[in-house]
PDB file of C-alpha atoms in Angstrom:
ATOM      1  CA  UNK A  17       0.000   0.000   0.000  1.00 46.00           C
ATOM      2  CA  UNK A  18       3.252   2.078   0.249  1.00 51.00           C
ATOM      3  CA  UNK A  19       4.188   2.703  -2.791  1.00 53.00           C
ATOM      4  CA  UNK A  20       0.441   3.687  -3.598  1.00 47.00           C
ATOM      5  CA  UNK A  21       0.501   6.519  -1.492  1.00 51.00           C
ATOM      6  CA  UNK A  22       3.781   7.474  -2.864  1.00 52.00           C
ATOM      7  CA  UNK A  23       2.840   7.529  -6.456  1.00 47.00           C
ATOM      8  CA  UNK A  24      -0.624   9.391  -5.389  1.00 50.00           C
ATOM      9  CA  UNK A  25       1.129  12.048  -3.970  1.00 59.00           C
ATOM     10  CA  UNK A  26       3.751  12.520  -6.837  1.00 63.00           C
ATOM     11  CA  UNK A  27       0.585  12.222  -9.005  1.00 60.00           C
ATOM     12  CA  UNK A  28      -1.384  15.143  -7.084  1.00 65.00           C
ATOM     13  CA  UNK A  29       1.962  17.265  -7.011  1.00 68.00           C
ATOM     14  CA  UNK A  30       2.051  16.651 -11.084  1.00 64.00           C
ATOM     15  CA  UNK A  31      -1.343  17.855 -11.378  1.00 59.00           C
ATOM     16  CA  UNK A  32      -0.694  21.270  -9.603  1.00 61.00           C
ATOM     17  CA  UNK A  33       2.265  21.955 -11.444  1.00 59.00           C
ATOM     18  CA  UNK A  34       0.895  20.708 -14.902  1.00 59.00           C
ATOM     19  CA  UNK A  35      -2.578  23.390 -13.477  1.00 57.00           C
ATOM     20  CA  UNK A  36       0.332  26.399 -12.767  1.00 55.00           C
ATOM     21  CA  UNK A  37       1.463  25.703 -16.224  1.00 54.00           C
ATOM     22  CA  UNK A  38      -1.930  25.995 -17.762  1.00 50.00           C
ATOM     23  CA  UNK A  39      -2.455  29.243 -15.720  1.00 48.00           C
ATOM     24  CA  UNK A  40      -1.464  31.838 -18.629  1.00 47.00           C
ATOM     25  CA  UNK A  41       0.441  35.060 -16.471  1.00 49.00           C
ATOM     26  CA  UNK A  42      -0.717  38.177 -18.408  1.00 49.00           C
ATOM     27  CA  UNK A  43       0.769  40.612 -15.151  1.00 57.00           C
ATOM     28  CA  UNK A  44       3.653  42.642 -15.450  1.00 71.00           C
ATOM     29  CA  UNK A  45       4.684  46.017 -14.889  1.00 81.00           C
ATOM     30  CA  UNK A  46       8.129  47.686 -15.842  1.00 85.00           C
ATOM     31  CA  UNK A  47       9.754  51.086 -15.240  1.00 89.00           C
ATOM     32  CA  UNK A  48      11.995  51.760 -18.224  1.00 89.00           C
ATOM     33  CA  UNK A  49      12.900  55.511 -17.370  1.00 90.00           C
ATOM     34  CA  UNK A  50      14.655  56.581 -15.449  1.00 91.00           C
ATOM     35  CA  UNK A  51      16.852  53.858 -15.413  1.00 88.00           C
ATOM     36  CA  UNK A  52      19.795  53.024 -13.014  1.00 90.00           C
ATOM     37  CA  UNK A  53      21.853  55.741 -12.249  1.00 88.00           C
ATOM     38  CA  UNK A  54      19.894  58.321 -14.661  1.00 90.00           C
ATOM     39  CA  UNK A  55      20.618  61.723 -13.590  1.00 91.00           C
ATOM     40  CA  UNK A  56      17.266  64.175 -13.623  1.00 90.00           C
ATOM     41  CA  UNK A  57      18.246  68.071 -13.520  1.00 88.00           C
ATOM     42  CA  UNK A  58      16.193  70.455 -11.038  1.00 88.00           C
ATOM     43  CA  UNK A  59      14.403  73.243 -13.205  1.00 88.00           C
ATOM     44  CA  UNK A  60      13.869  70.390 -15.849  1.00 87.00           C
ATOM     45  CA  UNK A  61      10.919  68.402 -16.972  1.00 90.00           C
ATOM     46  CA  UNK A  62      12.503  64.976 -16.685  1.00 90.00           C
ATOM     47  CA  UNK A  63      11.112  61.588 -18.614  1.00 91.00           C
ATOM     48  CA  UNK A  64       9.060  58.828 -16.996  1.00 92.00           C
ATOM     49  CA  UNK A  65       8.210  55.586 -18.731  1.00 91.00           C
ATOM     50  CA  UNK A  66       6.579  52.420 -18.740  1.00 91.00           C
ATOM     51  CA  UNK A  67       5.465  49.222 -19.842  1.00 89.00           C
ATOM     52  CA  UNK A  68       2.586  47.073 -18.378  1.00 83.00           C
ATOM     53  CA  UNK A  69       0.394  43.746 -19.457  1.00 77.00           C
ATOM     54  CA  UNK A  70      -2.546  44.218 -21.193  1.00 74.00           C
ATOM     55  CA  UNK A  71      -4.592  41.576 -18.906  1.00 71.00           C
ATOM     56  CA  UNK A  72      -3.584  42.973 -15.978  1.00 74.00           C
ATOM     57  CA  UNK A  73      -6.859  45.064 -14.831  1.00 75.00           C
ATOM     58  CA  UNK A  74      -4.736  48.139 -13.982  1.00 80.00           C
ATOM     59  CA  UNK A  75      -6.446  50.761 -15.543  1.00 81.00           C
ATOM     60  CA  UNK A  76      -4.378  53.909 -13.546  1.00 85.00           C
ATOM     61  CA  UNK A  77      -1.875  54.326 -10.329  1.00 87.00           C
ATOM     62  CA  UNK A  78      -0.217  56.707  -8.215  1.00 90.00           C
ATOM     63  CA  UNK A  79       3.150  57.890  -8.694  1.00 91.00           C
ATOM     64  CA  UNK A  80       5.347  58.392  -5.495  1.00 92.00           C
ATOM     65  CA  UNK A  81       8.386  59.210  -4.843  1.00 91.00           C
ATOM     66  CA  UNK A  82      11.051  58.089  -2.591  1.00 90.00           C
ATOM     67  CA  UNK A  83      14.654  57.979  -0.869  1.00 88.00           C
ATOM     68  CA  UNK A  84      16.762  55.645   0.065  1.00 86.00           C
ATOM     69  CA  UNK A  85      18.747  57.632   2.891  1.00 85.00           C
ATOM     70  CA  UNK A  86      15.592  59.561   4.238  1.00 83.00           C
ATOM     71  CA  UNK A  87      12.018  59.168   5.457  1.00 82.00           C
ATOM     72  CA  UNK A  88       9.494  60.755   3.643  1.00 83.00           C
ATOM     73  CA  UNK A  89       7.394  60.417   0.468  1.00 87.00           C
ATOM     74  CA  UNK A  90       6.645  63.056  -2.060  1.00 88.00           C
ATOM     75  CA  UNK A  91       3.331  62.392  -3.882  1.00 90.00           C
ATOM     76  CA  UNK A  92       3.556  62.888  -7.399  1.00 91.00           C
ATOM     77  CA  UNK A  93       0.494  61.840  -9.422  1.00 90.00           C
ATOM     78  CA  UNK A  94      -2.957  60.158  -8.271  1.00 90.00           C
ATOM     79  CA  UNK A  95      -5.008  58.271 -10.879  1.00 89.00           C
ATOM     80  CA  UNK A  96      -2.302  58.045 -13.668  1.00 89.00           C
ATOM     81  CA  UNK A  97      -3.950  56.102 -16.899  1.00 89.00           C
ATOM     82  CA  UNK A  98      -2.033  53.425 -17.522  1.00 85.00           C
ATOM     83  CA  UNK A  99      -1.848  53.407 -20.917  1.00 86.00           C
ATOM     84  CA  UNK A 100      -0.702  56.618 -21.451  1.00 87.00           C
ATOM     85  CA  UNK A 101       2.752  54.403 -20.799  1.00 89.00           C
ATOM     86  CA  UNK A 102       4.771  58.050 -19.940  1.00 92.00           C
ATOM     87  CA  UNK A 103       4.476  61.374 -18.040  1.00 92.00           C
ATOM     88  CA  UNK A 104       7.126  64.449 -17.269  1.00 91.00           C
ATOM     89  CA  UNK A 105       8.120  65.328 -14.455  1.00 92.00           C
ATOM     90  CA  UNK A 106       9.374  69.142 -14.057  1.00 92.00           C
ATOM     91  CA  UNK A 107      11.397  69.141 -10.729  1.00 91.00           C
ATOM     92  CA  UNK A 108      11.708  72.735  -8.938  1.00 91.00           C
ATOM     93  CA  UNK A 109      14.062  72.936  -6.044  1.00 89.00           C
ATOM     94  CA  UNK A 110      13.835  69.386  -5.389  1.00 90.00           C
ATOM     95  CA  UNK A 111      16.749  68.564  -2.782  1.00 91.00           C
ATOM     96  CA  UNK A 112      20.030  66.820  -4.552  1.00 90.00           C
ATOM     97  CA  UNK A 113      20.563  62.747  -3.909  1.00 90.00           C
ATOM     98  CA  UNK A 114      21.576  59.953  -5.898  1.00 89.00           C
ATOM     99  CA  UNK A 115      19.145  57.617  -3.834  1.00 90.00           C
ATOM    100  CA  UNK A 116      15.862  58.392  -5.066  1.00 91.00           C
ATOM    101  CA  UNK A 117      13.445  56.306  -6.573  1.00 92.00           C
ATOM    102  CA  UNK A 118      10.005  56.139  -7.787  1.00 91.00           C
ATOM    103  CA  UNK A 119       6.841  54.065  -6.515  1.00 90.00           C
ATOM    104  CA  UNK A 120       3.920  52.708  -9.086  1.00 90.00           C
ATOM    105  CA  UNK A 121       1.642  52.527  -6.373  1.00 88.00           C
ATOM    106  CA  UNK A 122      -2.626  51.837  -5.908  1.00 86.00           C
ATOM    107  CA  UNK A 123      -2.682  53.908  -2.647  1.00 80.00           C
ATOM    108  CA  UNK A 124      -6.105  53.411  -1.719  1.00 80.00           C
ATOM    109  CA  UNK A 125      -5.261  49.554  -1.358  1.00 80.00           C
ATOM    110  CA  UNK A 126      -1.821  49.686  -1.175  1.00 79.00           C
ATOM    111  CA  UNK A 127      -1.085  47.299  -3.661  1.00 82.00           C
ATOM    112  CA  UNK A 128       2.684  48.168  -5.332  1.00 85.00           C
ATOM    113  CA  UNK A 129       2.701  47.817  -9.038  1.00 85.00           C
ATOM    114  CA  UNK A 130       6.347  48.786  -9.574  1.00 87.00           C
ATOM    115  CA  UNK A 131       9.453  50.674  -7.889  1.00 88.00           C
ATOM    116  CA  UNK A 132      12.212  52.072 -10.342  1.00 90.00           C
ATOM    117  CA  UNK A 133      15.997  51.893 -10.396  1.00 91.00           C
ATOM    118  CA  UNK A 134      17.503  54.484  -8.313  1.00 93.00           C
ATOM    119  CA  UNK A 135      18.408  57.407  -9.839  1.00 93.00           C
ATOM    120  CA  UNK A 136      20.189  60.660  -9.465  1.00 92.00           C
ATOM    121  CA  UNK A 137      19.014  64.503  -8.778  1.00 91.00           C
ATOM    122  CA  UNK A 138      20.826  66.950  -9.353  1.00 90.00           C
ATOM    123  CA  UNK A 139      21.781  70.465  -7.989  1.00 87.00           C
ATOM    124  CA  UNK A 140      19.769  72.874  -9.905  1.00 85.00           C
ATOM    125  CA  UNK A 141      23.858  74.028 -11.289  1.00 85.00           C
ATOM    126  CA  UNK A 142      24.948  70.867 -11.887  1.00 84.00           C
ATOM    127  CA  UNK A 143      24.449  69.296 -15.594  1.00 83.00           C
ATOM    128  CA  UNK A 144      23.957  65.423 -16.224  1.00 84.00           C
ATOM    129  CA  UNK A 145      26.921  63.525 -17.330  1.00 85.00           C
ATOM    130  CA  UNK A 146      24.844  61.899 -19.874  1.00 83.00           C
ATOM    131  CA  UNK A 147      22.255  63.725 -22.408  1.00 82.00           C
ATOM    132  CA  UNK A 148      19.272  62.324 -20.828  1.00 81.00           C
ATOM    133  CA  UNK A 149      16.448  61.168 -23.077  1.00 82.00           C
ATOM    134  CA  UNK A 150      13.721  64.089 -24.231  1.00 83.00           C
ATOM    135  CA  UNK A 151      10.443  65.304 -22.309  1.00 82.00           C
ATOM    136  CA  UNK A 152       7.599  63.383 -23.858  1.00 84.00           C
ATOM    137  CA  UNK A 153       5.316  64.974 -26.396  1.00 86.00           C
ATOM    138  CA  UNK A 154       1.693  65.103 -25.975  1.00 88.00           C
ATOM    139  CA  UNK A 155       1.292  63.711 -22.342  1.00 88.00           C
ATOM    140  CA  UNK A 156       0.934  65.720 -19.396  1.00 89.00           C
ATOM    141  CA  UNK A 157       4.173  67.498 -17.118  1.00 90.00           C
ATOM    142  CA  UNK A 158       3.449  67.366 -13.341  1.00 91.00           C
ATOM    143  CA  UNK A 159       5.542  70.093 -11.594  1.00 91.00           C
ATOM    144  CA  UNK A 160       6.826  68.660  -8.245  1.00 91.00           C
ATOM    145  CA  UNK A 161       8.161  71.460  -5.371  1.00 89.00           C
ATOM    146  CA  UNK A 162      11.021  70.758  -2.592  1.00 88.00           C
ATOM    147  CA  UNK A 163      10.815  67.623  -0.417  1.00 86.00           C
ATOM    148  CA  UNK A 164       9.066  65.540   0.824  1.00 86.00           C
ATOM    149  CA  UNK A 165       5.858  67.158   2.704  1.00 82.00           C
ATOM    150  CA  UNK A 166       4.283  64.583   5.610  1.00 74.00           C
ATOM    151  CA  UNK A 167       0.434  67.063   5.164  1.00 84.00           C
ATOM    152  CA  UNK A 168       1.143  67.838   1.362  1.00 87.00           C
ATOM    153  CA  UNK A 169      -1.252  65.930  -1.241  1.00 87.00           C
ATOM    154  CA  UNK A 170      -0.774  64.394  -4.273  1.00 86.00           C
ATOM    155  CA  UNK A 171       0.681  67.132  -6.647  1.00 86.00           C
ATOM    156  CA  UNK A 172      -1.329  66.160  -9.949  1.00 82.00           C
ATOM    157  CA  UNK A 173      -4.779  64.263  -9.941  1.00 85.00           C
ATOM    158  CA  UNK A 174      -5.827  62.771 -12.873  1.00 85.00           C
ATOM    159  CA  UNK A 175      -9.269  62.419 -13.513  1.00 84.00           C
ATOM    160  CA  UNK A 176     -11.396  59.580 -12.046  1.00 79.00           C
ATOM    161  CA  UNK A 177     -10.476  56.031 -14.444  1.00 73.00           C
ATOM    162  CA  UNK A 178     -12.531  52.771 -14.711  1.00 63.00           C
ATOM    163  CA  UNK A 179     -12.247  50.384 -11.008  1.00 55.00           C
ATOM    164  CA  UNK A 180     -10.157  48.100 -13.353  1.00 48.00           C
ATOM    165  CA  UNK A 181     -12.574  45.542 -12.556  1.00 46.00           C
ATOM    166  CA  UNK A 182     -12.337  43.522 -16.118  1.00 48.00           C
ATOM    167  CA  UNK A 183     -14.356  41.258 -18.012  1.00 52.00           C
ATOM    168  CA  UNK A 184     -13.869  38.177 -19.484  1.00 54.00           C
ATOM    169  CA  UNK A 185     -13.099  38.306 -23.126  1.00 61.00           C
ATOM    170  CA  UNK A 186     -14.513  34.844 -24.846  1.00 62.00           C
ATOM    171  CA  UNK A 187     -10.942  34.127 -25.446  1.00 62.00           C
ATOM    172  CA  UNK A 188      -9.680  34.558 -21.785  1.00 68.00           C
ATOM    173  CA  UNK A 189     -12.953  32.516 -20.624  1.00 70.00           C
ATOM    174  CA  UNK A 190     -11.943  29.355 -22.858  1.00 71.00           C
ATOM    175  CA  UNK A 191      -8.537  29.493 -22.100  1.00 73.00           C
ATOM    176  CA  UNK A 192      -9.683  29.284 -18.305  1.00 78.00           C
ATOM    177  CA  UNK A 193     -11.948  26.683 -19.106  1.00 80.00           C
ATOM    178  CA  UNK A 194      -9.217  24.738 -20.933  1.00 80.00           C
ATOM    179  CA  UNK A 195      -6.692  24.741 -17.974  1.00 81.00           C
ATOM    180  CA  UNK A 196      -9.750  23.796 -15.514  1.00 87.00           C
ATOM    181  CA  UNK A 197     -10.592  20.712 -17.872  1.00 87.00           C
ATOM    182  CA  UNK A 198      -6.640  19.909 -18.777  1.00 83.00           C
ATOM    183  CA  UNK A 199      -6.260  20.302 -14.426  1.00 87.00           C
ATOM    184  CA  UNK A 200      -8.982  17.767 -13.769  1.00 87.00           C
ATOM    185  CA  UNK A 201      -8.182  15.538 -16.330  1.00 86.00           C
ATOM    186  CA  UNK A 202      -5.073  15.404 -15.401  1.00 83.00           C
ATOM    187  CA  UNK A 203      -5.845  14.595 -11.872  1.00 84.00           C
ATOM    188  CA  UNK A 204      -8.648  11.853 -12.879  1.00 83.00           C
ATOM    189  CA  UNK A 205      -5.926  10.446 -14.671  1.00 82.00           C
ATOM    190  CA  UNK A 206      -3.723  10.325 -11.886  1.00 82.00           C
ATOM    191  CA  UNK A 207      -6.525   8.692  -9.625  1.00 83.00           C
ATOM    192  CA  UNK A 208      -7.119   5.946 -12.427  1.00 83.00           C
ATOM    193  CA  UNK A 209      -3.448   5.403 -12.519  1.00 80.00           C
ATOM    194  CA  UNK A 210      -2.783   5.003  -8.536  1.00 82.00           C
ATOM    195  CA  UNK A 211      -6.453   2.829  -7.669  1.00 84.00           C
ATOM    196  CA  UNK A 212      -6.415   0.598 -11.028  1.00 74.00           C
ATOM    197  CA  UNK A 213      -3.700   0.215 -12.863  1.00 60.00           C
TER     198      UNK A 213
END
């Protein structure tokens, strides 16, 4: 009876992997700019950017920012569509670091979507070593002041975006529906195999 209980349970552990695989991951959210060790300029509008799944059910976020060396958030941007995949930032006597970084945040739930790479601010004298990459054209510039405020609110707020709450696609519902079936057939399979044969 040993060795029946030992091939059920590899059986039952096959069948959760083999379900994980059918599981298709459509999630994923990535920070391209500013990348690691980018250095934004005070008086400038500097470049944010980003790339997210399509499946996902984010529809818009909140944009904080953060150091490494210090307590203290500064809040950016509230309700940020996510599509819009980029947004300016024009820093005004922001002070210096190379330990900031930024925070793709729901802040209502406090679910994080994404932090950045750490990056560097400069003095407003100093210039970047490296010609950073342009302002975008044709999305919005949200001016941020000094540090970070404990009483100060969000410094842009975008206007009110769907829940993300998604529907099914037919697509998305038979692929489900296929990794349900493949799962328990799987595991039927499995049960036949350890009882019968």
């Amino acid at each position: 009876m040993r060795p029946l209980s030992n091939l059920f349970s590899t059986w039952s552990t096959a069948c959760m992997v083999m379900g994980l695989f059918a599981a298709q991951v459509s999630g994923y959210f990535i920070i391209d700019e500013p990348q690691k060790g980018r250095e934004w300029s005070n008086n400038a509008a500097n470049l944010v950017s980003w790339k997210k799944g399509l499946l996902d059910g984010i529809n818009g976020f909140d944009v904080e920012m953060a150091r490494m060396s210090q307590d203290g958030l500064t809040l950016i941007a509230r309700n940020v569509p996510a599509k819009q995949g980029k947004l300016n930032l024009m820093l005004q006597d922001v002070p210096p670091g190379d330990d900031y970084f930024l925070i793709f945040i729901n802040s209502t739930h406090g679910v994080m979507h994404a932090t950045s790479n750490r990056f560097t601010i400069l003095s407003p004298s100093a210039s970047p070593s490296a010609t950073p990459p342009s302002p975008a054209g044709g999305v919005p510039t949200v001016t941020i002041h000094g540090g970070p405020h404990p009483t100060a609110p969000f410094a842009t707020t975008f206007a009110a975006i769907a829940n993300g709450a998604a529907s099914l696609t037919n697509m998305q519902a038979s692929h489900m529906m296929n990794a349900i079936i493949g799962t328990l057939m799987g595991c039927a399979l499995g049960v036949v195999w350890t009882i019968g044969w």
